[in-house]
Short mmCIF file of C-alpha atoms and ligand atoms in Angstrom, two decimals:
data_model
loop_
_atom_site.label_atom_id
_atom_site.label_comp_id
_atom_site.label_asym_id
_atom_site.label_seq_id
_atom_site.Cartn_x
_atom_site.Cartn_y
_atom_site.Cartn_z
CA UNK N 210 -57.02 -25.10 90.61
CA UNK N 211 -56.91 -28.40 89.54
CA UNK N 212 -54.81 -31.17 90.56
CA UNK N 213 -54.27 -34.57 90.38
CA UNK N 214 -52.37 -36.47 93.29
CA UNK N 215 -50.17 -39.65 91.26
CA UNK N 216 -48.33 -42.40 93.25
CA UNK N 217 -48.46 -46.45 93.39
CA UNK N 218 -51.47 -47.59 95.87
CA UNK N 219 -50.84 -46.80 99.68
CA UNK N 220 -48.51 -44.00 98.60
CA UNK N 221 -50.68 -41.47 100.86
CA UNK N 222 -52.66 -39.96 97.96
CA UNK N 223 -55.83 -40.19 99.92
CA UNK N 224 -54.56 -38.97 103.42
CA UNK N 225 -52.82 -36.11 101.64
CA UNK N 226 -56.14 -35.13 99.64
CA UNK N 227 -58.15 -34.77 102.68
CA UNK N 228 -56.02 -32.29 104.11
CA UNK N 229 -55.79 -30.40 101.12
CA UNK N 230 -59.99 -30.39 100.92
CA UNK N 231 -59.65 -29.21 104.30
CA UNK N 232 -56.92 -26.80 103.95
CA UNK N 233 -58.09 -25.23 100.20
CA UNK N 234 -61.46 -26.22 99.89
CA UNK N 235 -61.48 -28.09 97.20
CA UNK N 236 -63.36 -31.09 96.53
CA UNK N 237 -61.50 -34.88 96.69
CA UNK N 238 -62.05 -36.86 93.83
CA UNK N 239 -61.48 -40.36 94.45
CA UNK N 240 -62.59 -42.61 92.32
CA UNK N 241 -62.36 -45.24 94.60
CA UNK N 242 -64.01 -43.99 97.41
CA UNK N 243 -66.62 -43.44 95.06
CA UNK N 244 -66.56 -47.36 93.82
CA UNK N 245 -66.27 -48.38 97.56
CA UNK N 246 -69.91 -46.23 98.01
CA UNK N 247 -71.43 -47.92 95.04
CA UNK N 248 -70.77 -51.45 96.77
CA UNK N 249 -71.66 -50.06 100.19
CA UNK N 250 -74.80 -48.85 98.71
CA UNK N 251 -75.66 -52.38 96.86
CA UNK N 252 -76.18 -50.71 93.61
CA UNK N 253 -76.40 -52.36 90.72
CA UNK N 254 -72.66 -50.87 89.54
CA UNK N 255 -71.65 -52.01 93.29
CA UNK N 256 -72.22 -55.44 92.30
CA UNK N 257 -70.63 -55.08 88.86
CA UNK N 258 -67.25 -53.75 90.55
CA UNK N 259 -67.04 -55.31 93.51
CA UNK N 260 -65.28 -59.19 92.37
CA UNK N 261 -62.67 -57.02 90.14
CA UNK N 262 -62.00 -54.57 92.97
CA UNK N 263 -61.83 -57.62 95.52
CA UNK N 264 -58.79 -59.11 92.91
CA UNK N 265 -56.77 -56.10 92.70
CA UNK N 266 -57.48 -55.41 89.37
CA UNK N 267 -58.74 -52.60 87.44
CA UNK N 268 -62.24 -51.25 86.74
CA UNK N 269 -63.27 -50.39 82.97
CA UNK N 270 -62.10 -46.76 81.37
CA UNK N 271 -65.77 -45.94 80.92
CA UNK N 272 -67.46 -46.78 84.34
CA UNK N 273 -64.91 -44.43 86.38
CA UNK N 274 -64.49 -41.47 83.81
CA UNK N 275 -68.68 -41.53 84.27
CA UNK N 276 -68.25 -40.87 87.70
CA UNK N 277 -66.12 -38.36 87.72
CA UNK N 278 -67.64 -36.34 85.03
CA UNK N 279 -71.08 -36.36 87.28
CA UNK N 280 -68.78 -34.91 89.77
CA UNK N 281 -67.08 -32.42 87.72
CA UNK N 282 -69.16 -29.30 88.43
CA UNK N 283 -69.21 -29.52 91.85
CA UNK N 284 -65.76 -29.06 92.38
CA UNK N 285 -65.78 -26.62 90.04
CA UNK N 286 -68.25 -24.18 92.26
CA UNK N 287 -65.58 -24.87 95.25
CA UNK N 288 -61.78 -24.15 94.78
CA UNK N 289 -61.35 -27.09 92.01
CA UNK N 290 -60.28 -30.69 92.33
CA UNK N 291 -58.51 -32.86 93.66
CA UNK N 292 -58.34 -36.03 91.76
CA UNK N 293 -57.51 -38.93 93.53
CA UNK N 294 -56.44 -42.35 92.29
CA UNK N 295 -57.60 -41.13 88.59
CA UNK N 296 -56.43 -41.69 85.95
CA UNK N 297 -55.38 -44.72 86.15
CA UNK N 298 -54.60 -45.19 82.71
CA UNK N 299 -54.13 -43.40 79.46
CA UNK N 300 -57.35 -43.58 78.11
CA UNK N 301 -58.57 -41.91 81.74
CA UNK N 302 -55.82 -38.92 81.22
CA UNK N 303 -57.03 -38.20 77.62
CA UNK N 304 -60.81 -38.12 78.86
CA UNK N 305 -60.08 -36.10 81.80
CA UNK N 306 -58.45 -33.55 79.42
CA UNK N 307 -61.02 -33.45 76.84
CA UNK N 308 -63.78 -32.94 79.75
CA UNK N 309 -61.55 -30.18 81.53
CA UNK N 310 -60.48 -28.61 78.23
CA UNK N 311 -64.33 -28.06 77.46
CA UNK N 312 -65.03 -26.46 80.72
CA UNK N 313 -61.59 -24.20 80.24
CA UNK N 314 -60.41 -25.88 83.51
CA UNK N 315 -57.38 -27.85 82.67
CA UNK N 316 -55.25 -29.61 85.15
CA UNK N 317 -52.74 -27.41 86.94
CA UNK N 318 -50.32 -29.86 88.45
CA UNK N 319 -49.50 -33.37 88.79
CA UNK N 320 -48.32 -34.01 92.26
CA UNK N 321 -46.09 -37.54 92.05
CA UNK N 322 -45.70 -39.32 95.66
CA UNK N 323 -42.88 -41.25 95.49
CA UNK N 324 -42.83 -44.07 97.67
CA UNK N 325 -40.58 -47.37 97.00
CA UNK N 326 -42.07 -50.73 97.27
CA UNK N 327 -40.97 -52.07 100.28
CA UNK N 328 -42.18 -49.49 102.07
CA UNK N 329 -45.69 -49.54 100.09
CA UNK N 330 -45.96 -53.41 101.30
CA UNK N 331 -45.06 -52.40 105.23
CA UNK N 332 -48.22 -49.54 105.44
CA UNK N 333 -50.60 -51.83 103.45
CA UNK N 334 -49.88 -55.12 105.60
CA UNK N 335 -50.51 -52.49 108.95
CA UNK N 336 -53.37 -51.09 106.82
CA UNK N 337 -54.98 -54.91 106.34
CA UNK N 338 -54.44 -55.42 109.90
CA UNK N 339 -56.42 -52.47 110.95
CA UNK N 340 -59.24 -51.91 108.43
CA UNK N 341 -59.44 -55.32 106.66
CA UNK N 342 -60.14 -53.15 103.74
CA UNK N 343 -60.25 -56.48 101.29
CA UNK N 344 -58.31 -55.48 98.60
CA UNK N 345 -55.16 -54.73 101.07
CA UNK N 346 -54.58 -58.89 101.22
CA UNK N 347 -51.67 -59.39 100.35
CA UNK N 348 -52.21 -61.02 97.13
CA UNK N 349 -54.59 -58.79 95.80
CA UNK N 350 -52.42 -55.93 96.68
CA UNK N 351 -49.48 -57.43 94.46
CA UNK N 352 -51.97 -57.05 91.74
CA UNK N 353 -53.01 -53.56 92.14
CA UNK N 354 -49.40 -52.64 92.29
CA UNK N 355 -48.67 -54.62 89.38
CA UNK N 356 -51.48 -52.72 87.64
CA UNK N 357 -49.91 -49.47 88.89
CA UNK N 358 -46.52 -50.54 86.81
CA UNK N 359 -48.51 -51.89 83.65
CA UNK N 360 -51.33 -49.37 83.43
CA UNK N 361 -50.70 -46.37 85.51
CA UNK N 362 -46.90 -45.38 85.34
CA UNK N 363 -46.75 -44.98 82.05
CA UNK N 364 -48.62 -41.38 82.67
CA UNK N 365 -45.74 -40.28 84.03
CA UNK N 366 -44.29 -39.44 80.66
CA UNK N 367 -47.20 -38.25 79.73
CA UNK N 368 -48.05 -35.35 82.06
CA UNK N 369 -44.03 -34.94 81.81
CA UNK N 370 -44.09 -33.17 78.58
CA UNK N 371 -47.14 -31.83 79.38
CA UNK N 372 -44.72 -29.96 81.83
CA UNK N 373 -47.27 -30.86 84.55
CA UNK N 374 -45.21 -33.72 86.64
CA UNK N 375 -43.99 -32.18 90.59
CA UNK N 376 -41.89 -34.58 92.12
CA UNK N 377 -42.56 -35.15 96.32
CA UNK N 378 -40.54 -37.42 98.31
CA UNK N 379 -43.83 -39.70 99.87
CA UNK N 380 -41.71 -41.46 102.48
CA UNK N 381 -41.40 -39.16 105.32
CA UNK N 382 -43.76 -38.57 108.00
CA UNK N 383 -47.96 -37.02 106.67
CA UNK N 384 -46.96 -33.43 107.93
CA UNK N 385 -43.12 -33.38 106.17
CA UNK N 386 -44.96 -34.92 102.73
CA UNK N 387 -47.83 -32.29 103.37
CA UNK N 388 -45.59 -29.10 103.08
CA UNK N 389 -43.62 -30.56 100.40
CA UNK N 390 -47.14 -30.83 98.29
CA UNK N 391 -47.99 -27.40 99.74
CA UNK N 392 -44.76 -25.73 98.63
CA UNK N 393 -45.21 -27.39 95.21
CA UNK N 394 -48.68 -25.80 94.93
CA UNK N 395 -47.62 -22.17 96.13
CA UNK N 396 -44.24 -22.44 94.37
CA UNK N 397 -43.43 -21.02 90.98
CA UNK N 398 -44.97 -23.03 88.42
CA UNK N 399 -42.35 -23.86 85.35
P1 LIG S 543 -58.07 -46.94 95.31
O1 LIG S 543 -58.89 -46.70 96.53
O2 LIG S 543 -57.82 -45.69 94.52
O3 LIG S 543 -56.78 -47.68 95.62
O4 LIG S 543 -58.92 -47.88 94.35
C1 LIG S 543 -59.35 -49.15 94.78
C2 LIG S 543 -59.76 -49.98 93.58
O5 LIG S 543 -60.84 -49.34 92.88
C3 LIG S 543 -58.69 -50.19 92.52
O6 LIG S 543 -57.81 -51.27 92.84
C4 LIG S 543 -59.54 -50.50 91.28
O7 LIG S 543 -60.09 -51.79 91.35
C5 LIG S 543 -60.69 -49.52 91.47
N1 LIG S 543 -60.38 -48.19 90.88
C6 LIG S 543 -60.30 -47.01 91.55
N2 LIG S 543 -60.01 -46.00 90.72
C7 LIG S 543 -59.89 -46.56 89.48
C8 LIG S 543 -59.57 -46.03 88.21
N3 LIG S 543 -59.32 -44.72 88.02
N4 LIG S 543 -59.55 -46.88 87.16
C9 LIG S 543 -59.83 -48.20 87.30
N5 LIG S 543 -60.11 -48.77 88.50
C10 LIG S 543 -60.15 -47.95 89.59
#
């Protein structure tokens, strides 16, 4: 199966994924970690991403749709994907379902993590404190969840007709949020 986990930055897609590659087998898609490896590494993409990442802001359509198409078949030999923090925008979603179309692979679900702002800005300030991760300062962080609202949210609508879009309360504690995304998965579908 494939699935993509939605919410605003520091809603708890990432936590949630790697239980779910633990739990299911599949294979975590994040497009981030991936970026995050590519600076890491000092490649020459690393250096291309790394200022725009530092801001907050978006990377271009074509740079992460190439990375997860490279990773595309791997996921498909374990029990599918989990795609995390893509797509980001709408171009993204209409890539990722032209490449999954052609491999007759489409997404299965759309698991939303709901999570309201304040809250986003407590766990990312903790978050700062204990990783320094750079793009958790605070001001960069008001641009990636401004991005979120400009670029990202508008899938919502999108994957909603699709009939796609699962609903999960993201505030509660990891193991409460993790059977709510479990019981959407096993639930009846639509
Ligand atoms: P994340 O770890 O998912 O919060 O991503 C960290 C940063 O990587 C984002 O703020 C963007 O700069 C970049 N990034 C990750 N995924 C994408 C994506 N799908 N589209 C554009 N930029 C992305």
């Amino acid at each position: 199966m494939n699935l993509i986990l939605f919410g605003p930055p520091a809603a708890g897609k990432g936590t949630q994924a790697k239980r779910l590659v633990e739990k299911r087998g599949m294979v975590q898609l994040s497009t981030g970690d991936m970026l995050r490896a590519a600076i890491a590494s000092g490649s020459a993409l690393g250096k291309r991403v790394s200022g725009i990442m530092e801001r907050g802001e978006l990377v271009s359509d074509e740079i992460v749709i190439e990375l997860i198409e490279d990773r595309l078949p791997e996921a498909e030999g374990a029990g599918g994907a989990i795609f995390d923090g893509f797509p980001r925008t709408i171009a993204q979603a209409q890539a990722l379902d032209l490449m999954l179309d052609r491999r007759r692979r489409p997404i299965d679900l759309v698991i939303r993590l709901k999570v309201d702002d304040d809250a986003l800005l407590k766990r990312v300030a903790g978050r700062f404190a204990e990783s320094g991760r750079p793009d958790d300062n605070p001001e960069s962080f008001k641009v990636r969840l401004a991005a979120y609202n400009a670029q990202t949210a508008p899938l919502l609508p999108y994957y909603q007709t699709h009939g796609k879009l699962v609903e999960v309360d993201g505030m509660g504690a990891i193991d409460e949020v993790a059977a709510a995304i479990d019981a959407a998965i096993d639930g009846p579908r639509f």
